[in-house]
Coordinates of C-alpha atoms and ligand atoms in Angstrom, one line a residue:
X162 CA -12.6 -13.0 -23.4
X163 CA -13.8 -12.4 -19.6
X164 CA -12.4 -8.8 -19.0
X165 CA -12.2 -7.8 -15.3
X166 CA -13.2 -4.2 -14.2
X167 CA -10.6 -4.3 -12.0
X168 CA -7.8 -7.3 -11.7
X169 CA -5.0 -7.7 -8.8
X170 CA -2.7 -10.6 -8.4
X171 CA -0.8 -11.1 -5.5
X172 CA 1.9 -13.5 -6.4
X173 CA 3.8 -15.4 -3.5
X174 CA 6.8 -17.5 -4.0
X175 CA 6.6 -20.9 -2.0
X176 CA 9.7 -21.5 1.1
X177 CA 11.5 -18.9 -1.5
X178 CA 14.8 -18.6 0.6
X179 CA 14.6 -22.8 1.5
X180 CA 13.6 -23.2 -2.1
X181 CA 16.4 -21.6 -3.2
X182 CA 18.8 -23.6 -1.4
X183 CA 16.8 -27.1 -2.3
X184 CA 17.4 -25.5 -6.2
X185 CA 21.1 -24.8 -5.7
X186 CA 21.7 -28.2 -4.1
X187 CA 20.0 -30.9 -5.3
X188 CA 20.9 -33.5 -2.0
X189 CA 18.6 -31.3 -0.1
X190 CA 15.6 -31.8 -2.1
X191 CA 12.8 -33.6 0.1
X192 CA 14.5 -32.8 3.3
X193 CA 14.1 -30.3 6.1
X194 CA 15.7 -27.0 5.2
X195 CA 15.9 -24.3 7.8
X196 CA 17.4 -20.7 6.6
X197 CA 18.3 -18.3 9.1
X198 CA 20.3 -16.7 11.8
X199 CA 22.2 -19.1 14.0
X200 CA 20.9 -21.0 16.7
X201 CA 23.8 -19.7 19.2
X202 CA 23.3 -15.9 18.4
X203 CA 19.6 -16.3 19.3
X204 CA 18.6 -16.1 15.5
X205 CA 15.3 -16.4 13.8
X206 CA 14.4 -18.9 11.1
X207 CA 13.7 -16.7 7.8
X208 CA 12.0 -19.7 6.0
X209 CA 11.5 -23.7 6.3
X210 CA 10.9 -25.4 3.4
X211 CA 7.4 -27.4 3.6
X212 CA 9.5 -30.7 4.8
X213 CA 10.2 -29.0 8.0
X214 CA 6.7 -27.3 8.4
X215 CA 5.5 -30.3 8.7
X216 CA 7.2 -30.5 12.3
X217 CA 5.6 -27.3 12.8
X218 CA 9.0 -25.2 11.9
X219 CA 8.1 -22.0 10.1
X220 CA 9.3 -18.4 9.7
X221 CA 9.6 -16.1 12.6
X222 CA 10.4 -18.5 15.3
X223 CA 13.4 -19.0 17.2
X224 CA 16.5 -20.7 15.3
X225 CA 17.1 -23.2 18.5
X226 CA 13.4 -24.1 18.8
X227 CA 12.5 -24.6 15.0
X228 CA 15.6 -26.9 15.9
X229 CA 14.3 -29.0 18.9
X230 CA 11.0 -29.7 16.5
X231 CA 12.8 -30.3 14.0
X232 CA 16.4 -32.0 14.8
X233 CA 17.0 -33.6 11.5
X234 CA 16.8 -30.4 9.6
X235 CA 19.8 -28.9 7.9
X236 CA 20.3 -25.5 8.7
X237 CA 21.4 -23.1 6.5
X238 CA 22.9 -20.1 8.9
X239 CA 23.5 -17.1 8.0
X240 CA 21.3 -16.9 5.0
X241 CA 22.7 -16.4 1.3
X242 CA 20.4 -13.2 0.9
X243 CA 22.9 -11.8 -2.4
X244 CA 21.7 -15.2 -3.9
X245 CA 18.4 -15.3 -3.2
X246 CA 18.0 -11.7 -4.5
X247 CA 19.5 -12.3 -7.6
X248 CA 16.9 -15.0 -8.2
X249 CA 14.4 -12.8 -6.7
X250 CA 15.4 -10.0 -9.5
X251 CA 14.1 -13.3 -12.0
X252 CA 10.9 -13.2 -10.8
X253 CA 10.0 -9.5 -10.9
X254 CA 11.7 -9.5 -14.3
X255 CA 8.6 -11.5 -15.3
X256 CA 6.3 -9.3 -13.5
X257 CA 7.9 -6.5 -15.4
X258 CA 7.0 -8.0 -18.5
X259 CA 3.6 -8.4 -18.0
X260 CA 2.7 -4.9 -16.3
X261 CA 4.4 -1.6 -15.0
X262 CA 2.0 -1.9 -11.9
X263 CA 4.2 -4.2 -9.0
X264 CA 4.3 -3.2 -5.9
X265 CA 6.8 -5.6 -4.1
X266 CA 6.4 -6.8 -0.6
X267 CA 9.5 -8.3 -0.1
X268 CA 11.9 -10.4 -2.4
X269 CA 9.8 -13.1 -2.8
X270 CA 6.2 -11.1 -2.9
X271 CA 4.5 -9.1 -4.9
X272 CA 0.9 -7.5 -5.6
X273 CA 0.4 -6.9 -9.4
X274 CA -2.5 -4.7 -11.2
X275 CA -3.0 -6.1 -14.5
X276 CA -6.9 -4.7 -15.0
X277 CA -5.1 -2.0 -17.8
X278 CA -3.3 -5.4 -19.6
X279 CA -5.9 -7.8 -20.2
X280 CA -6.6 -6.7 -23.8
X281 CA -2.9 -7.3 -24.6
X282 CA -2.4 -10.4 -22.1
X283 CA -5.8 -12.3 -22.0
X284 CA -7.8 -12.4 -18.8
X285 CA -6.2 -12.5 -15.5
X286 CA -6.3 -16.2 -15.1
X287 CA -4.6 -16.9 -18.4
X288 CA -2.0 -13.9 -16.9
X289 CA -2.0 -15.7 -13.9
X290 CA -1.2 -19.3 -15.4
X291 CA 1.3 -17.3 -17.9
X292 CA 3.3 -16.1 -15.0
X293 CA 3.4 -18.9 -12.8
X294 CA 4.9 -21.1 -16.3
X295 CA 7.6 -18.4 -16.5
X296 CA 8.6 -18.7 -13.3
X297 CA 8.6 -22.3 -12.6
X298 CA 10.9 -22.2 -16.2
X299 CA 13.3 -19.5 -15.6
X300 CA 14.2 -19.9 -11.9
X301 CA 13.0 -23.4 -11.6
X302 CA 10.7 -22.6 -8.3
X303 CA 7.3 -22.8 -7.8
X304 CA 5.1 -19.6 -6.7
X305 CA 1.4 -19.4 -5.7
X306 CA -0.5 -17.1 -7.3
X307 CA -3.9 -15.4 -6.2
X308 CA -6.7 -13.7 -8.3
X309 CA -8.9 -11.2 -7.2
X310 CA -10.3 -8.2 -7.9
X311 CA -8.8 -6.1 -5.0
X312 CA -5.9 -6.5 -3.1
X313 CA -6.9 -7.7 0.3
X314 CA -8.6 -10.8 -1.4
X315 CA -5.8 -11.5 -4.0
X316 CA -3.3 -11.9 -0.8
X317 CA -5.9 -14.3 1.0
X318 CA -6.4 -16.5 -2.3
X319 CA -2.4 -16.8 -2.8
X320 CA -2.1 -18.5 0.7
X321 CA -5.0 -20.9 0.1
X322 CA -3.9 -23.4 -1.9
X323 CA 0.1 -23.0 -1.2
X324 CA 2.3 -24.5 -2.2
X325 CA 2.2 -24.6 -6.2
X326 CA -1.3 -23.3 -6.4
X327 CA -3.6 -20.6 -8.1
X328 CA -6.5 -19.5 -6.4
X329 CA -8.8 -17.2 -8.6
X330 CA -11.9 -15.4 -6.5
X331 CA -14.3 -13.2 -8.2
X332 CA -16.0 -10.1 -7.1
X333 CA -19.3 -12.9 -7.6
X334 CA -17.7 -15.2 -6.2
X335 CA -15.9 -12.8 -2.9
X336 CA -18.9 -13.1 -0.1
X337 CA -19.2 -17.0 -0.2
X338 CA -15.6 -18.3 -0.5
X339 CA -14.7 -15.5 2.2
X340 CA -17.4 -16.6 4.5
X341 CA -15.6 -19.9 6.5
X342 CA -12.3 -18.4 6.6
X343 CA -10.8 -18.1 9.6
X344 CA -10.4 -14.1 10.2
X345 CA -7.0 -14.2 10.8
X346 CA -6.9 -15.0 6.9
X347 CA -7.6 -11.0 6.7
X348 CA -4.1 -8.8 6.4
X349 CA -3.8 -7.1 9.3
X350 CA -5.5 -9.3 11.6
X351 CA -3.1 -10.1 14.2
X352 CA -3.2 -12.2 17.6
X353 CA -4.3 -8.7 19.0
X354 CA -7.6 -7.9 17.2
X355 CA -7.8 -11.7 16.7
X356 CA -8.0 -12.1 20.5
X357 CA -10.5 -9.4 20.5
X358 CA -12.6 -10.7 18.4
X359 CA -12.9 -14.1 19.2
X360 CA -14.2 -12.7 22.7
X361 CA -17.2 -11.4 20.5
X362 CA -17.6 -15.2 19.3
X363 CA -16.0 -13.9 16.2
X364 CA -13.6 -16.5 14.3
X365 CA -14.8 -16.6 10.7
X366 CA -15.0 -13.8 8.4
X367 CA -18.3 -15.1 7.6
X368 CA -19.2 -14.1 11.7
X369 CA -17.5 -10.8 11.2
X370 CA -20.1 -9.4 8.4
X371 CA -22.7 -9.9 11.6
X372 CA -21.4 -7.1 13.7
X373 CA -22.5 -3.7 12.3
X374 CA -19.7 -1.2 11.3
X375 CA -20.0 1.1 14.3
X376 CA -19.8 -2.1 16.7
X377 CA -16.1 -2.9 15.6
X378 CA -15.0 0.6 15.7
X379 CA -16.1 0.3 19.5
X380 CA -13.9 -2.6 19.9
X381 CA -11.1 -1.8 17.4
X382 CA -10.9 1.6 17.1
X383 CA -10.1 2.6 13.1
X384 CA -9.4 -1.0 12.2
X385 CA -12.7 -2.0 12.9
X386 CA -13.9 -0.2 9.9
X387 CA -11.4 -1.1 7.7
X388 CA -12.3 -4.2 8.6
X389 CA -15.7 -3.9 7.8
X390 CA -14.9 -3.4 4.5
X391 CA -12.5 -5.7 4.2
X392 CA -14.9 -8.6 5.4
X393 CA -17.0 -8.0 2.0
X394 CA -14.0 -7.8 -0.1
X395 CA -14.3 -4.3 -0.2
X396 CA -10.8 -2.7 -0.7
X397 CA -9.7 0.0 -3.4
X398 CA -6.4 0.7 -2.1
X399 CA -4.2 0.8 -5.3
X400 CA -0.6 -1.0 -6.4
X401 CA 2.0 0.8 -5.9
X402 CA 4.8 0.5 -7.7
X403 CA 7.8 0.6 -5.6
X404 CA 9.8 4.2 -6.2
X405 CA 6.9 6.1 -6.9
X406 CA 6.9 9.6 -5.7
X407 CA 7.2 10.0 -1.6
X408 CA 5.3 13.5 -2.0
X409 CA 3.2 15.2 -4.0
X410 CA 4.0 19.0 -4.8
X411 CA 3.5 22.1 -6.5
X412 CA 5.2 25.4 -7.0
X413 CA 5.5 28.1 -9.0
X414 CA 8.3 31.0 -10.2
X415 CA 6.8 34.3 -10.3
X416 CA 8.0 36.4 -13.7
X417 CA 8.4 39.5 -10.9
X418 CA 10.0 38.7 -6.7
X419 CA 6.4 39.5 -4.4
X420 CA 6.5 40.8 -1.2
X421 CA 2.9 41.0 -0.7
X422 CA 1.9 38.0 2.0
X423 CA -1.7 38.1 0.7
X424 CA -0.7 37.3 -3.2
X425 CA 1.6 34.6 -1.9
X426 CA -1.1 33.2 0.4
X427 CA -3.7 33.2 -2.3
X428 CA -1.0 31.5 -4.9
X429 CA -0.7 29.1 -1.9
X430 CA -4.1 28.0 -2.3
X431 CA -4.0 27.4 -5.4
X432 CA -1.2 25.2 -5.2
X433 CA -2.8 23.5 -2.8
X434 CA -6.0 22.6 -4.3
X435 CA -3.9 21.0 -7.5
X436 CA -1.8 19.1 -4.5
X437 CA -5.2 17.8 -2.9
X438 CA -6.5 17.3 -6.6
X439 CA -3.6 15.0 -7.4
X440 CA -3.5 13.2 -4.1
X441 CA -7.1 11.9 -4.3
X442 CA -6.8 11.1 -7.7
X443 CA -4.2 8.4 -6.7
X444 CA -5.8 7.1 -3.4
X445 CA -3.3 9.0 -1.3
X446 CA -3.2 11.0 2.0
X447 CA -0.4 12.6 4.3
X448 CA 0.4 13.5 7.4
X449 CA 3.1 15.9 6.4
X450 CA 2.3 19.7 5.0
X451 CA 5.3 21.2 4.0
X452 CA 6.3 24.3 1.7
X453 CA 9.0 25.8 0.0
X454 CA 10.5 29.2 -0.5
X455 CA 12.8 30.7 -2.6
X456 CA 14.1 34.9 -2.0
X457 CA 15.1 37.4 -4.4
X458 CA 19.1 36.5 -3.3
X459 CA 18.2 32.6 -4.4
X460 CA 18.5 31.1 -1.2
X461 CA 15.9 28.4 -1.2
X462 CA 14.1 26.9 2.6
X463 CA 11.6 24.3 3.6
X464 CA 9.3 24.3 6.3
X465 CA 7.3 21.2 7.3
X466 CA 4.9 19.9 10.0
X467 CA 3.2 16.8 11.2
X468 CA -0.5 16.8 11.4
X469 CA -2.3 14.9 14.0
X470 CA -4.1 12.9 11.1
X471 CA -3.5 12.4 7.4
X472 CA -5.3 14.7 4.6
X473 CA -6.0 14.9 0.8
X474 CA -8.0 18.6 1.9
X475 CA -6.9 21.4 -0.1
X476 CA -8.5 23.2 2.8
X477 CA -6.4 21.9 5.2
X478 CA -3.3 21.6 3.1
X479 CA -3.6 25.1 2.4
X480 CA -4.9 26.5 5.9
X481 CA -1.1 24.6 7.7
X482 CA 1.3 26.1 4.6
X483 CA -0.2 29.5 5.0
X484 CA 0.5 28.7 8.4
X485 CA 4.0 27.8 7.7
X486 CA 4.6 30.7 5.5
X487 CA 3.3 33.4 8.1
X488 CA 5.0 31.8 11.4
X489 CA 8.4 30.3 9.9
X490 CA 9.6 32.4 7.1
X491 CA 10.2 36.2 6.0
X492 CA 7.5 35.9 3.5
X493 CA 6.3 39.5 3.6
X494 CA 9.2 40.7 4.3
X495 CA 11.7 39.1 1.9
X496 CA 11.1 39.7 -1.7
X497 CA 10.2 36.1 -2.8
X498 CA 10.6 34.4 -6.0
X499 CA 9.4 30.4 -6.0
X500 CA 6.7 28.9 -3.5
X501 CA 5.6 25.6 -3.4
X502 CA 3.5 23.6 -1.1
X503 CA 3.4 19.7 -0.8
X504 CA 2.0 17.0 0.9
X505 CA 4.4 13.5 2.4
X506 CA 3.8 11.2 5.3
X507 CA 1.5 9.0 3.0
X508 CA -0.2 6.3 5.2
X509 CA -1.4 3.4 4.2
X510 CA -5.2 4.3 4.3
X511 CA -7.1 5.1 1.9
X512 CA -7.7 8.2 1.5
X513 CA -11.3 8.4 2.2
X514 CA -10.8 6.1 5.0
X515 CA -8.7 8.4 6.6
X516 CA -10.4 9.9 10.2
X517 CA -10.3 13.3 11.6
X518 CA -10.2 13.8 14.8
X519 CA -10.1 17.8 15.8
X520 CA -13.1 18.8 12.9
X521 CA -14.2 15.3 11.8
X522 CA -17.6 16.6 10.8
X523 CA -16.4 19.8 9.2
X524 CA -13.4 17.7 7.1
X525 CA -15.6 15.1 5.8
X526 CA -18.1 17.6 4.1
X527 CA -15.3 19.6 2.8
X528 CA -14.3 16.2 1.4
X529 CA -17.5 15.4 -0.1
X530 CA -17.4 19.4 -1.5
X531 CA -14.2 18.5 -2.7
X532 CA -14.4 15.4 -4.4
X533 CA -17.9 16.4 -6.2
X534 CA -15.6 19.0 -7.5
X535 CA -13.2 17.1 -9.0
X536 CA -15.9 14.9 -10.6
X537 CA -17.6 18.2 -12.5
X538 CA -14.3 19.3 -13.2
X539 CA -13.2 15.7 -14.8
X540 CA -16.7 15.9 -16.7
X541 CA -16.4 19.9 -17.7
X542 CA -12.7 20.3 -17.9
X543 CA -10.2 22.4 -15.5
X544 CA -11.7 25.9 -15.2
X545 CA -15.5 24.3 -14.8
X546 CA -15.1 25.1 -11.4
X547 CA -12.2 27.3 -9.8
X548 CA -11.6 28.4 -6.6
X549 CA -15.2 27.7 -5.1
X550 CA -14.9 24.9 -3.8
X551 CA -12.1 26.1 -1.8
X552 CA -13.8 27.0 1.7
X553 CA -10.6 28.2 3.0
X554 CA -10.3 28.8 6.8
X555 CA -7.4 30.7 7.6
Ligands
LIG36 MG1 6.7 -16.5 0.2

């Protein structure tokens, strides 16, 4: 068997709302279905099934103008959406079985990690085939299914041989199939940076990999280095599952109330580091620094800010809640028995791609410090190295 080191399917059901409705009633089978808001409140379509695409008629578009290239199609206004969910609940029922790892995109869309299942489910193709079978069988639609080895490449194979189709691209195999494709293909490349681009003379992704990293960050700001990566197939960014954890936290009850600011400052750090600990482990950063106090009486507060750019820092996480606890609480002053500190906001950048802008240089060693750290501490075990790799800055 041909094990994957790392194995992410994006799975993408086909006109899913217009499917739906060509499922429920036969007589529209073969004909032009549009679903969506009604032509005379100025509604969108929400899907055309592929007879109407051929007339150019496709999501997003006005109602009344999918209608004028399209006259013959019936419309379906307002959408059935209880219906369509309930068949949508079919499908992830089937991703369900296969792995714990879906992370929906919407009711008909999904991005599954199935590296951790192939030993139980075969390779990702067979998991691939597997699922698209049990869907065509239990809900009677078709979905397109694509095969990669990150995300950003599984959601450009799903859309290339749509509908019905399975689209399997290697990490070998990533640089030549994503060379001719247009660079909208990319997620996240809209008529804006697409505009932008083409003025360089850029329209395949193939062109893009020509224009060093620092060139596109000129023209596209942050994007341009996601980009970058992105162009080579170059994307860690993990699934994740829907209803995972908005914020990651710590705290801790003392066995005695402390008044002393500097003992809860320095249990703050702590804290802090396991928070920044955990956050990198799982890809994630926040914009959001928050803590949480409890006093001797019991009653319980939280204090949060926004930080001009996300962080997985334990130096920074722990430099804004000590900042928190001395300017917006009675820490000090008030006997206090639980603090916690914790991190939200999570954006959608990887961590390490995140940029900061008031100490760039200064965060991104104390990231490198940081992450070294939690390598000799996942070879050595926990108390391998404690709190000197902390360079706090208060
Ligand atoms: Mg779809």
């Amino acid at each position: 068997m041909n094990l994957w080191k790392r194995a992410i399917l994006h799975v993408d059901m086909d006109a899913f709302y217009a499917s739906v409705e060509q499922l429920d009633h036969p007589e529209l089978r073969g004909k032009p279905i549009l679903v969506g808001g009604s032509p005379e409140s100025r509604g969108v379509v929400s899907a055309a099934s592929y007879e109407a695409r051929r007339y150019g008629a496709r999501s997003a578009i006005p109602m009344a103008r999918a209608i004028r290239l399209c006259p013959q199609a019936v419309v379906i206004a307002p959408p059935r959406m209880e219906r369509y969910r309930e068949v949508s609940d079919l499908v992830f029922a089937i991703f369900n079985r296969v792995t714990p790892l879906v992370q929906p995109v919407s009711l008909d869309e999904a991005f599954l990690d199935v590296t951790g299942c192939q030993r139980l489910h075969g390779d990702p193709v067979a998991i691939a085939r597997r699922i698209r079978l049990s869907i065509k069988r239990e809900t009677g639609l078709t979905a397109s299914v694509g095969v990669a080895s990150c995300r950003s490449v599984a959601k450009i194979a799903s859309d290339l041989d749509k509908p019905d189709g399975l689209t399997v691209i290697s990490v070998e195999e990533t640089l030549e199939r994503l060379a001719p494709l247009a660079v909208s293909r990319i997620w996240g490349v809209g008529p804006v940076a697409g505009g932008k681009l083409e003025k360089l003379g850029v329209k395949t992704i193939g062109q893009l990999r020509e224009w060093p990293e620092d060139a596109l960050v000129n023209v596209l700001g942050v994007a341009g280095s996601s980009l970058y990566r992105l162009a080579r197939g170059i994307d860690d960014s993990p699934v994740e599952p829907d209803g995972e954890e908005k914020s990651v936290s710590h705290e801790t009850t003392f066995a005695r109330d402390v008044c002393d600011l500097g003992e809860l400052e320095t249990v703050l750090l702590g804290l802090a580091e396991k928070v920044a600990e955990r956050l990198r482990r799982r890809g994630l950063a926040g914009r959001t620094v928050f803590i949480k106090l409890r006093y001797d009486d019991f009653t319980t507060l939280t204090r949060r800010k926004t930080l001009p750019a996300a962080t997985c820092l334990a130096a920074a996480i722990a430099r804004h809640g000590v900042e928190l606890l001395r300017d917006r609480t009675a820490a000090g002053k008030r006997p206090v028995r639980l603090v916690g500190v914790g991190v939200a906001g999570f954006t959608d950048q990887p961590a390490q791609k995140v940029l900061f802008r008031e100490t760039e240089q200064d965060d991104a060693r104390q990231e490198r410090l940081e992450r070294t750290a939690d390598r000799i501490r996942e070879k050595l075990g926990k108390e391998a190295i404690q709190r000197a790799s902390l360079k706090f800055r208060g």
